[in-house]
XYZ file of N, CA and C in Angstrom:
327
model
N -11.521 3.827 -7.506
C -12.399 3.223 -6.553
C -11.797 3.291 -5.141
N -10.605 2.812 -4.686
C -9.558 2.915 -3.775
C -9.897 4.383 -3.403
N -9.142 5.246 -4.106
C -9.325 6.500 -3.638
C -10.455 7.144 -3.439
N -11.765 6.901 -3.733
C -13.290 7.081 -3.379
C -13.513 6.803 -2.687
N -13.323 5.370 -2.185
C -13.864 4.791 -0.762
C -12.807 5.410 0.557
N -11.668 5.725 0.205
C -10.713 6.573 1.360
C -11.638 8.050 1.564
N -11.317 8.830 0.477
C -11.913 10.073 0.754
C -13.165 10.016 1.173
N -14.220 9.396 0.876
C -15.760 9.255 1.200
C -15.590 9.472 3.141
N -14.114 8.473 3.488
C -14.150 8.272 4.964
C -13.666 9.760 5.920
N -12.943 10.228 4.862
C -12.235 11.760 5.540
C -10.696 11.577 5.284
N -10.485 10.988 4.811
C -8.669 10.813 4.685
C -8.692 11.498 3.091
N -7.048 11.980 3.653
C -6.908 12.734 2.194
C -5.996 11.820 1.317
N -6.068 11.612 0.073
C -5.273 11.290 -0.449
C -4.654 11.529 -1.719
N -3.328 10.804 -2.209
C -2.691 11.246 -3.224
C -2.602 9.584 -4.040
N -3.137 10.015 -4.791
C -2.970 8.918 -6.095
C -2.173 8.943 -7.111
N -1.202 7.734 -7.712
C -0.128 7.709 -8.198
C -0.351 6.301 -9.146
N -0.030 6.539 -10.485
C -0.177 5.031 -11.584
C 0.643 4.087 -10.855
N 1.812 4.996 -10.883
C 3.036 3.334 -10.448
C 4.142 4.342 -9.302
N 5.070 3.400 -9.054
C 5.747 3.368 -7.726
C 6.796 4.571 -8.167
N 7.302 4.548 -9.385
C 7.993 5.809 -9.408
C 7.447 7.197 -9.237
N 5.913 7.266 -9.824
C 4.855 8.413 -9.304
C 5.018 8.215 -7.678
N 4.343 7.457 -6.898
C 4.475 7.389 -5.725
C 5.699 7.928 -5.271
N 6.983 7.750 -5.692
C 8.326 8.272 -5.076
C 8.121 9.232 -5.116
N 7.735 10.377 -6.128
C 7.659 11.343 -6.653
C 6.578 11.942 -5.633
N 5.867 11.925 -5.398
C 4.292 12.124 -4.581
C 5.122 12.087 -2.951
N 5.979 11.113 -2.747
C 6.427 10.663 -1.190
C 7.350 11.849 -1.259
N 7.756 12.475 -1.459
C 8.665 13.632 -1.680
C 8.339 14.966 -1.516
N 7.155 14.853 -2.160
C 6.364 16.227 -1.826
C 5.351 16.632 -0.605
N 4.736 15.290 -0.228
C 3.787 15.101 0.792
C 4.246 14.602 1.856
N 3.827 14.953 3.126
C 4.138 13.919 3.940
C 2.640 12.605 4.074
N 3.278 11.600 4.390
C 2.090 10.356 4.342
C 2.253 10.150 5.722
N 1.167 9.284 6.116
C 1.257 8.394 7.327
C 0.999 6.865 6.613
N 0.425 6.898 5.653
C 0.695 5.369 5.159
C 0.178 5.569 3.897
N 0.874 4.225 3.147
C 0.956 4.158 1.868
C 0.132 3.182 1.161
N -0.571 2.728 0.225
C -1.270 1.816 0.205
C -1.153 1.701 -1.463
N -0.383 0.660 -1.521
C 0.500 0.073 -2.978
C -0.215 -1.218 -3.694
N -0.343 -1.260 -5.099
C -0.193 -2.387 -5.572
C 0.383 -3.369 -6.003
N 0.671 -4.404 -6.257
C 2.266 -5.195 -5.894
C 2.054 -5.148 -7.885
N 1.009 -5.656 -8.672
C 1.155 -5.207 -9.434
C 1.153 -3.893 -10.777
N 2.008 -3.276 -11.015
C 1.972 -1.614 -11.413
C 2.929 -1.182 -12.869
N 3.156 -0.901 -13.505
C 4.236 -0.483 -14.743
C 5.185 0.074 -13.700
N 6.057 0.645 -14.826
C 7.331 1.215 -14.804
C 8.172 0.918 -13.368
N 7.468 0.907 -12.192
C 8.265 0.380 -10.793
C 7.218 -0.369 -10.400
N 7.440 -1.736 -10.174
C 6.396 -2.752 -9.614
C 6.169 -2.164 -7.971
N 5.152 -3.250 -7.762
C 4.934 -2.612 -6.101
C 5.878 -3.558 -4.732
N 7.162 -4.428 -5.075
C 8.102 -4.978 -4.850
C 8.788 -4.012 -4.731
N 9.621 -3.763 -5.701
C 10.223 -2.417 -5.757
C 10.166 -1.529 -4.679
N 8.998 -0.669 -5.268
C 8.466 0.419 -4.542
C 8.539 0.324 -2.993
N 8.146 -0.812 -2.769
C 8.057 -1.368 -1.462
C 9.401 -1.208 -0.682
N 10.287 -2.472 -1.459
C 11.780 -2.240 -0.561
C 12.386 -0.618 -0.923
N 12.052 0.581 -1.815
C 12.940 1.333 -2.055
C 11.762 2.759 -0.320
N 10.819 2.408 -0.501
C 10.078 2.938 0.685
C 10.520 2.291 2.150
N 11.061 1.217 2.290
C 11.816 0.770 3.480
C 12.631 1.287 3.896
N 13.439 1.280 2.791
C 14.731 1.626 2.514
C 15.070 3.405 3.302
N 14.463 3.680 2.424
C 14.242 5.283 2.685
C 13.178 6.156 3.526
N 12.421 5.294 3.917
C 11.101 5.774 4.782
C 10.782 4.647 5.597
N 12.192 3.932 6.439
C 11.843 2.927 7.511
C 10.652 3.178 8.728
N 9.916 4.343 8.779
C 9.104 4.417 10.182
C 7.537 4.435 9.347
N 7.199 4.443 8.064
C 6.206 4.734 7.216
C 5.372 3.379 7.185
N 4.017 3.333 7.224
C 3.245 2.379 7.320
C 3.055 1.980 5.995
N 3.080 0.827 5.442
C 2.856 0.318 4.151
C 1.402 -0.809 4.242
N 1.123 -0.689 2.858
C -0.203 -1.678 3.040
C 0.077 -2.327 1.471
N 0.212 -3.745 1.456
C 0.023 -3.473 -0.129
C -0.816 -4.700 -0.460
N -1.661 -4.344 -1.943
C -3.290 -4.937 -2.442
C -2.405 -5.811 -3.240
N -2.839 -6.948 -3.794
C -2.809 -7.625 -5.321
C -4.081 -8.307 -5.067
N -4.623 -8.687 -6.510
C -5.204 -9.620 -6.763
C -4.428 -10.825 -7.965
N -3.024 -10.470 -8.020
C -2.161 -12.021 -8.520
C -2.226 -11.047 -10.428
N -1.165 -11.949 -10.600
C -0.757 -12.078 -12.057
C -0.648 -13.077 -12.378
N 1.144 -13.154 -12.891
C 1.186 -14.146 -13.571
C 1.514 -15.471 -12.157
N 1.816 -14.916 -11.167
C 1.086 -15.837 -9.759
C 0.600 -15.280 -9.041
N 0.519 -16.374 -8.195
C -0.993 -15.744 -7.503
C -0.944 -14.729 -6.386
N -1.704 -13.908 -6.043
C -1.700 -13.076 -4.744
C -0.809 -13.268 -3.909
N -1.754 -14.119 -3.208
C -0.714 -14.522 -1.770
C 0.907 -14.289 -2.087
N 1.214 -15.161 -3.342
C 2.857 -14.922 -3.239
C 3.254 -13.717 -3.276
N 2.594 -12.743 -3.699
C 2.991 -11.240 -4.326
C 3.299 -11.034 -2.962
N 1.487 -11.556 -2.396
C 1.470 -10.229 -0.582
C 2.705 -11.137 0.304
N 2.702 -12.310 0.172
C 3.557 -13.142 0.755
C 5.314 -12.509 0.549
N 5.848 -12.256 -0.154
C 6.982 -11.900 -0.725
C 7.147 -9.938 -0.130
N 5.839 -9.134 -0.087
C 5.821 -8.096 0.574
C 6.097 -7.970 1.906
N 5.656 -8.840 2.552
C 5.922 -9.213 4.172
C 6.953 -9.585 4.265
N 7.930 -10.129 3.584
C 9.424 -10.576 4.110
C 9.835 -8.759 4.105
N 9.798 -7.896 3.627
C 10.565 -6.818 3.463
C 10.103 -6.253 4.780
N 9.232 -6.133 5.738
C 9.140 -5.299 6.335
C 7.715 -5.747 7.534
N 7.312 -4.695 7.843
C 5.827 -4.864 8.939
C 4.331 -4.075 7.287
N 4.323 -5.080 6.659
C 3.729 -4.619 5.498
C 2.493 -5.470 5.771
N 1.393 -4.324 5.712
C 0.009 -5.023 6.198
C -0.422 -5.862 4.440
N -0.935 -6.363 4.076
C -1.548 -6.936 3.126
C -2.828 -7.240 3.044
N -3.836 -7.351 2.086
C -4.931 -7.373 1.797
C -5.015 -8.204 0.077
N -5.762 -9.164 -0.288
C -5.615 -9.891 -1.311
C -7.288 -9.154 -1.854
N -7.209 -8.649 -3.210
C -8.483 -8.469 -3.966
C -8.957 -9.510 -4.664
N -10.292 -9.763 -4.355
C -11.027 -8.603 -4.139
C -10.979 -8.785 -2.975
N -11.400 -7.270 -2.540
C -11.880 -7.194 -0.811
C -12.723 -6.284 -0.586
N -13.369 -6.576 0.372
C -14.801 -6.145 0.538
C -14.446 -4.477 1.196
N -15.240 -3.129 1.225
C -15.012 -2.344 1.347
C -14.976 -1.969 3.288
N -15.061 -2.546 3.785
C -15.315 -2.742 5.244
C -13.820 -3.254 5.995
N -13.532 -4.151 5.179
C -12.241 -4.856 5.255
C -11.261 -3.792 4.948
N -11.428 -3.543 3.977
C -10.118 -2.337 3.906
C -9.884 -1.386 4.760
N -11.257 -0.561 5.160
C -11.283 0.651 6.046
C -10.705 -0.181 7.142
N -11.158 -0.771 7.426
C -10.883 -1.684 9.086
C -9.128 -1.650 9.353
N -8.596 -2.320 8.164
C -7.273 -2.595 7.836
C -6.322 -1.037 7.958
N -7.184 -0.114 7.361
C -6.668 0.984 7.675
C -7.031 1.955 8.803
N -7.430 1.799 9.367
C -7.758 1.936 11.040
C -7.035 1.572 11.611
N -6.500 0.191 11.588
C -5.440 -0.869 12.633
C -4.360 -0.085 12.150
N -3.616 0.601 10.620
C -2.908 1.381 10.721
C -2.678 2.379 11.998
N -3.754 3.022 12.053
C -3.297 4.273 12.750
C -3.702 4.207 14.778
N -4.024 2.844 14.150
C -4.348 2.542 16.149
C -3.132 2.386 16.757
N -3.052 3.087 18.294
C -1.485 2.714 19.020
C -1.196 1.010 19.066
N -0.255 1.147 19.020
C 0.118 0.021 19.395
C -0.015 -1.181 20.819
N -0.382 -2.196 20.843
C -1.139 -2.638 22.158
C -0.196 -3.788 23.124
């Protein structure tokens, strides 16, 4: 769905199950931003997150939850200490997201 509503807009993208795919994908491609789920198998989107800081400090991050075994906010809450990590809590409306990813790529003001 994610990746439908991106491409529908003109952005290309690369889709990945979990964060170790994503590493794998960040390696081969270049991105301008990344757009993660905090929850994912094999590398959570925590993880993924600080190991993309880590190694891709100038890279725009965005990351979704709609909560597990707690709730959202803490997931997206706990993403934002690592970095300038935009967040978005699901559900979210399809307007909201594009928007969110727009403010990605707008200069800075």
């Amino acid at each position: 769905m994610l990746t439908q509503m991106l491409e529908h807009e003109g952005y290309e993208v690369h889709a990945a199950e979990n964060g170790e795919e994503g590493m794998t994908l960040i390696g081969r491609y270049a991105f301008d931003l990344v757009i993660t789920d905090m929850i994912m198998p094999v590398k959570d989107g925590l993880k993924f997150i600080m190991e993309l800081v880590r190694e891709y400090p100038d890279l725009k991050i965005m990351a979704i939850s709609g909560g597990g075994a707690i709730k959202a906010e803490r997931y997206l809450t706990m993403a934002s200490y690592l970095g300038d990590i935009a967040t978005l809590e699901k559900p979210f409306k399809r307007d909201v997201l594009l928007e969110m990813v727009r403010q990605q790529f707008a200069p800075p003001t």
